[in-house]
Amino acid sequence: MGYNTNMTDSIKDLLLAKDYDEPPEIKTVKGFLRTHYSSDCHVTVQSQQIIIAVKGAALAGALRLRLHELQTLCHTDKRLVLRIIS
């Protein structure tokens, strides 16, 4: 049984045309960590908070001192939460 190439092409076109940009808060947080700490992180944006998951307690401790600066850069009133991952 053959596949309908028109349907396959249509799905492919839809997926390629879809804009998968990250929210600006995520870009800001990731850029801040890369610039100031040469580190990556995972960021989750929720309705009341932004969760920043970083590797290691030392990085989390250093970042904790700059959360107000990061919150200002993100232009948000959401609570910034640090999570340490392994």
Coordinates of N, CA, C and O in Angstrom, one line a residue:
M1 N 0.8 -1.2 0.0 CA 0.0 0.0 0.0 C 0.9 1.2 0.0 O 1.8 1.4 0.8
G2 N 0.7 2.1 -0.9 CA 1.5 3.3 -1.0 C 1.0 4.5 -0.1 O -0.1 4.5 0.3
Y3 N 2.0 5.4 0.2 CA 1.7 6.5 1.0 C 1.2 7.7 0.1 O 1.6 7.8 -1.0
N4 N 0.4 8.5 0.6 CA -0.1 9.7 0.0 C 1.0 10.7 0.1 O 1.2 11.3 1.2
T5 N 1.7 11.0 -1.0 CA 2.8 12.0 -0.9 C 2.3 13.4 -0.7 O 3.0 14.2 -0.1
N6 N 1.1 13.7 -1.1 CA 0.6 15.0 -0.9 C 0.4 15.3 0.5 O 0.7 16.4 1.0
M7 N -0.1 14.3 1.3 CA -0.4 14.5 2.7 C 1.0 14.6 3.5 O 1.1 15.4 4.3
T8 N 1.9 13.8 3.1 CA 3.2 13.8 3.7 C 3.9 15.1 3.4 O 4.5 15.7 4.3
D9 N 3.9 15.6 2.2 CA 4.5 16.9 1.9 C 3.8 18.0 2.7 O 4.4 18.9 3.1
S10 N 2.5 17.9 2.8 CA 1.8 19.0 3.6 C 2.2 19.0 5.0 O 2.4 20.1 5.6
I11 N 2.3 17.9 5.7 CA 2.7 17.8 7.1 C 4.2 18.4 7.2 O 4.5 19.1 8.1
K12 N 5.0 18.0 6.3 CA 6.4 18.4 6.3 C 6.4 20.0 6.1 O 7.2 20.6 6.9
D13 N 5.6 20.5 5.2 CA 5.6 22.0 5.0 C 5.1 22.7 6.3 O 5.6 23.7 6.6
L14 N 4.1 22.1 6.9 CA 3.6 22.7 8.1 C 4.6 22.7 9.2 O 4.8 23.7 10.0
L15 N 5.3 21.6 9.4 CA 6.3 21.6 10.5 C 7.5 22.5 10.2 O 8.0 23.1 11.1
L16 N 7.9 22.6 8.9 CA 9.0 23.5 8.6 C 8.6 25.0 8.7 O 9.4 25.8 9.1
A17 N 7.4 25.3 8.5 CA 6.9 26.7 8.6 C 6.6 27.1 10.0 O 6.5 28.3 10.3
K18 N 6.5 26.1 10.9 CA 6.1 26.4 12.3 C 7.3 27.2 13.0 O 8.4 26.8 12.8
D19 N 7.0 28.2 13.7 CA 8.0 29.0 14.4 C 8.1 28.5 15.8 O 7.2 28.6 16.6
Y20 N 9.2 27.9 16.2 CA 9.4 27.2 17.5 C 10.3 28.1 18.4 O 11.1 27.6 19.2
D21 N 10.2 29.4 18.3 CA 11.0 30.3 19.1 C 10.7 30.1 20.6 O 9.5 29.9 21.0
E22 N 11.7 30.3 21.4 CA 11.5 30.2 22.9 C 10.9 31.5 23.4 O 11.2 32.6 22.7
P23 N 10.2 31.5 24.5 CA 9.8 32.8 25.1 C 11.0 33.7 25.4 O 12.1 33.2 25.7
P24 N 10.8 35.0 25.4 CA 12.0 35.9 25.7 C 12.6 35.7 27.0 O 13.8 35.9 27.1
E25 N 11.8 35.3 28.0 CA 12.4 35.0 29.3 C 13.4 33.9 29.3 O 14.5 34.0 29.9
I26 N 13.1 32.9 28.5 CA 14.1 31.7 28.4 C 15.3 32.1 27.7 O 16.4 31.8 28.2
K27 N 15.2 32.9 26.7 CA 16.4 33.4 25.9 C 17.3 34.3 26.8 O 18.5 34.2 26.8
T28 N 16.6 35.1 27.6 CA 17.3 36.0 28.5 C 18.1 35.3 29.6 O 19.3 35.5 29.8
V29 N 17.4 34.3 30.2 CA 18.1 33.5 31.3 C 19.2 32.7 30.7 O 20.3 32.7 31.3
K30 N 19.0 32.0 29.6 CA 20.1 31.2 29.0 C 21.3 32.0 28.6 O 22.4 31.7 28.8
G31 N 21.0 33.2 28.0 CA 22.0 34.1 27.6 C 22.8 34.6 28.7 O 24.1 34.7 28.7
F32 N 22.1 35.0 29.8 CA 22.8 35.5 31.0 C 23.7 34.4 31.6 O 24.9 34.8 32.0
L33 N 23.3 33.2 31.7 CA 24.2 32.1 32.2 C 25.3 31.9 31.3 O 26.5 31.6 31.8
R34 N 25.1 31.9 30.0 CA 26.3 31.6 29.1 C 27.3 32.8 29.2 O 28.5 32.5 29.2
T35 N 26.8 34.0 29.3 CA 27.7 35.1 29.3 C 28.5 35.3 30.6 O 29.7 35.4 30.6
H36 N 27.8 35.1 31.7 CA 28.4 35.4 33.0 C 29.0 34.2 33.7 O 29.9 34.3 34.5
Y37 N 28.5 33.0 33.3 CA 29.0 31.8 34.0 C 29.4 30.7 33.1 O 29.8 29.6 33.5
S38 N 29.4 30.9 31.8 CA 29.8 29.9 30.8 C 29.1 28.6 31.1 O 29.8 27.5 31.1
S39 N 27.8 28.6 31.4 CA 27.1 27.4 31.7 C 25.7 27.4 31.1 O 25.2 28.4 30.7
D40 N 25.2 26.2 30.9 CA 23.9 26.0 30.4 C 22.9 25.7 31.5 O 23.3 25.4 32.6
C41 N 21.6 25.9 31.2 CA 20.6 25.6 32.2 C 19.3 25.2 31.5 O 19.2 25.2 30.2
H42 N 18.4 24.7 32.2 CA 17.0 24.4 31.7 C 16.1 25.4 32.4 O 16.2 25.6 33.6
V43 N 15.2 26.0 31.6 CA 14.3 27.0 32.1 C 12.9 26.6 31.8 O 12.6 26.2 30.7
T44 N 12.0 26.6 32.8 CA 10.6 26.4 32.6 C 9.8 27.6 33.1 O 10.0 28.1 34.2
V45 N 9.0 28.1 32.2 CA 8.2 29.2 32.5 C 6.8 28.8 32.8 O 6.1 28.1 32.1
Q46 N 6.3 29.1 34.0 CA 5.0 28.8 34.5 C 4.2 30.1 34.7 O 4.8 31.2 34.6
S47 N 3.0 30.0 35.1 CA 2.1 31.2 35.3 C 2.6 32.1 36.4 O 2.5 33.3 36.2
Q48 N 3.1 31.6 37.5 CA 3.5 32.4 38.6 C 5.1 32.5 38.8 O 5.5 33.3 39.6
Q49 N 5.8 31.6 38.1 CA 7.2 31.5 38.4 C 8.0 31.0 37.2 O 7.5 30.5 36.3
I50 N 9.3 31.3 37.2 CA 10.3 30.8 36.2 C 11.2 29.9 37.0 O 11.9 30.4 37.9
I51 N 11.3 28.7 36.6 CA 12.2 27.7 37.2 C 13.5 27.6 36.4 O 13.5 27.3 35.2
I52 N 14.6 27.9 37.1 CA 15.9 27.8 36.4 C 16.7 26.6 37.1 O 17.0 26.6 38.2
A53 N 16.9 25.6 36.3 CA 17.6 24.4 36.8 C 19.0 24.4 36.3 O 19.3 24.5 35.1
V54 N 20.0 24.4 37.3 CA 21.4 24.5 37.0 C 22.1 23.3 37.6 O 21.6 22.7 38.5
K55 N 23.3 23.0 37.1 CA 24.1 21.9 37.6 C 25.0 22.4 38.6 O 25.9 23.3 38.4
G56 N 24.8 22.0 39.9 CA 25.8 22.3 40.9 C 25.3 23.4 41.9 O 24.7 24.4 41.4
A57 N 25.5 23.2 43.1 CA 25.1 24.1 44.2 C 26.0 25.4 44.1 O 25.5 26.5 44.4
A58 N 27.2 25.3 43.7 CA 28.1 26.5 43.6 C 27.5 27.5 42.6 O 27.4 28.7 42.8
L59 N 27.1 27.0 41.4 CA 26.5 27.9 40.4 C 25.2 28.4 40.9 O 24.9 29.6 40.7
A60 N 24.3 27.6 41.5 CA 23.1 28.1 42.1 C 23.3 29.2 43.1 O 22.6 30.2 43.2
G61 N 24.3 29.0 44.0 CA 24.6 30.0 45.0 C 25.1 31.3 44.4 O 24.7 32.4 44.8
A62 N 25.9 31.2 43.4 CA 26.4 32.4 42.7 C 25.2 33.1 42.0 O 25.1 34.4 42.0
L63 N 24.4 32.4 41.4 CA 23.3 32.9 40.6 C 22.2 33.5 41.6 O 21.6 34.6 41.2
R64 N 22.1 33.0 42.7 CA 21.1 33.5 43.7 C 21.4 34.9 44.1 O 20.4 35.7 44.3
L65 N 22.6 35.3 44.1 CA 23.0 36.7 44.4 C 22.6 37.7 43.3 O 22.6 38.9 43.6
R66 N 22.3 37.2 42.1 CA 22.0 38.0 41.0 C 20.6 37.9 40.5 O 20.3 38.3 39.4
L67 N 19.8 37.2 41.3 CA 18.4 37.0 40.8 C 17.6 38.3 40.5 O 16.8 38.3 39.6
H68 N 17.8 39.3 41.4 CA 17.1 40.6 41.1 C 17.6 41.2 39.8 O 16.7 41.7 39.0
E69 N 18.8 41.1 39.5 CA 19.3 41.6 38.2 C 18.7 40.8 37.1 O 18.3 41.4 36.1
L70 N 18.7 39.5 37.2 CA 18.1 38.7 36.2 C 16.6 38.9 36.0 O 16.1 39.0 34.9
Q71 N 15.9 39.1 37.1 CA 14.5 39.4 37.0 C 14.2 40.7 36.3 O 13.3 40.8 35.5
T72 N 15.1 41.7 36.5 CA 14.9 43.0 35.8 C 15.2 42.8 34.3 O 14.5 43.4 33.5
L73 N 16.2 42.0 34.0 CA 16.5 41.8 32.5 C 15.4 41.0 31.8 O 15.2 41.2 30.6
C74 N 14.7 40.2 32.6 CA 13.6 39.4 32.0 C 12.3 40.2 31.9 O 11.3 39.8 31.2
H75 N 12.3 41.4 32.5 CA 11.1 42.3 32.5 C 9.8 41.5 33.0 O 8.8 41.4 32.3
T76 N 10.0 40.8 34.2 CA 8.9 40.0 34.7 C 8.7 40.2 36.2 O 9.7 40.6 36.9
D77 N 7.5 40.0 36.6 CA 7.2 40.0 38.1 C 7.1 38.6 38.6 O 6.8 38.4 39.8
K78 N 7.3 37.6 37.7 CA 7.3 36.2 38.2 C 8.4 35.9 39.1 O 9.5 36.5 39.0
R79 N 8.2 35.0 40.1 CA 9.2 34.6 41.0 C 10.2 33.7 40.3 O 9.8 32.8 39.6
L80 N 11.5 34.0 40.5 CA 12.6 33.2 39.9 C 12.9 32.1 41.0 O 13.3 32.4 42.1
V81 N 12.9 30.8 40.5 CA 13.2 29.7 41.4 C 14.4 29.0 40.9 O 14.4 28.7 39.7
L82 N 15.4 28.7 41.7 CA 16.5 27.9 41.3 C 16.3 26.5 41.8 O 15.9 26.2 42.9
R83 N 16.7 25.6 40.9 CA 16.7 24.2 41.1 C 18.0 23.6 40.8 O 18.6 23.9 39.7
I84 N 18.6 22.8 41.7 CA 19.9 22.2 41.4 C 19.6 20.8 40.9 O 18.9 20.0 41.4
I85 N 20.2 20.5 39.7 CA 20.1 19.2 39.1 C 21.5 18.5 39.0 O 22.5 19.2 39.1
S86 N 21.5 17.3 38.8 CA 22.8 16.6 38.6 C 23.1 16.2 37.2 O 22.3 16.4 36.3

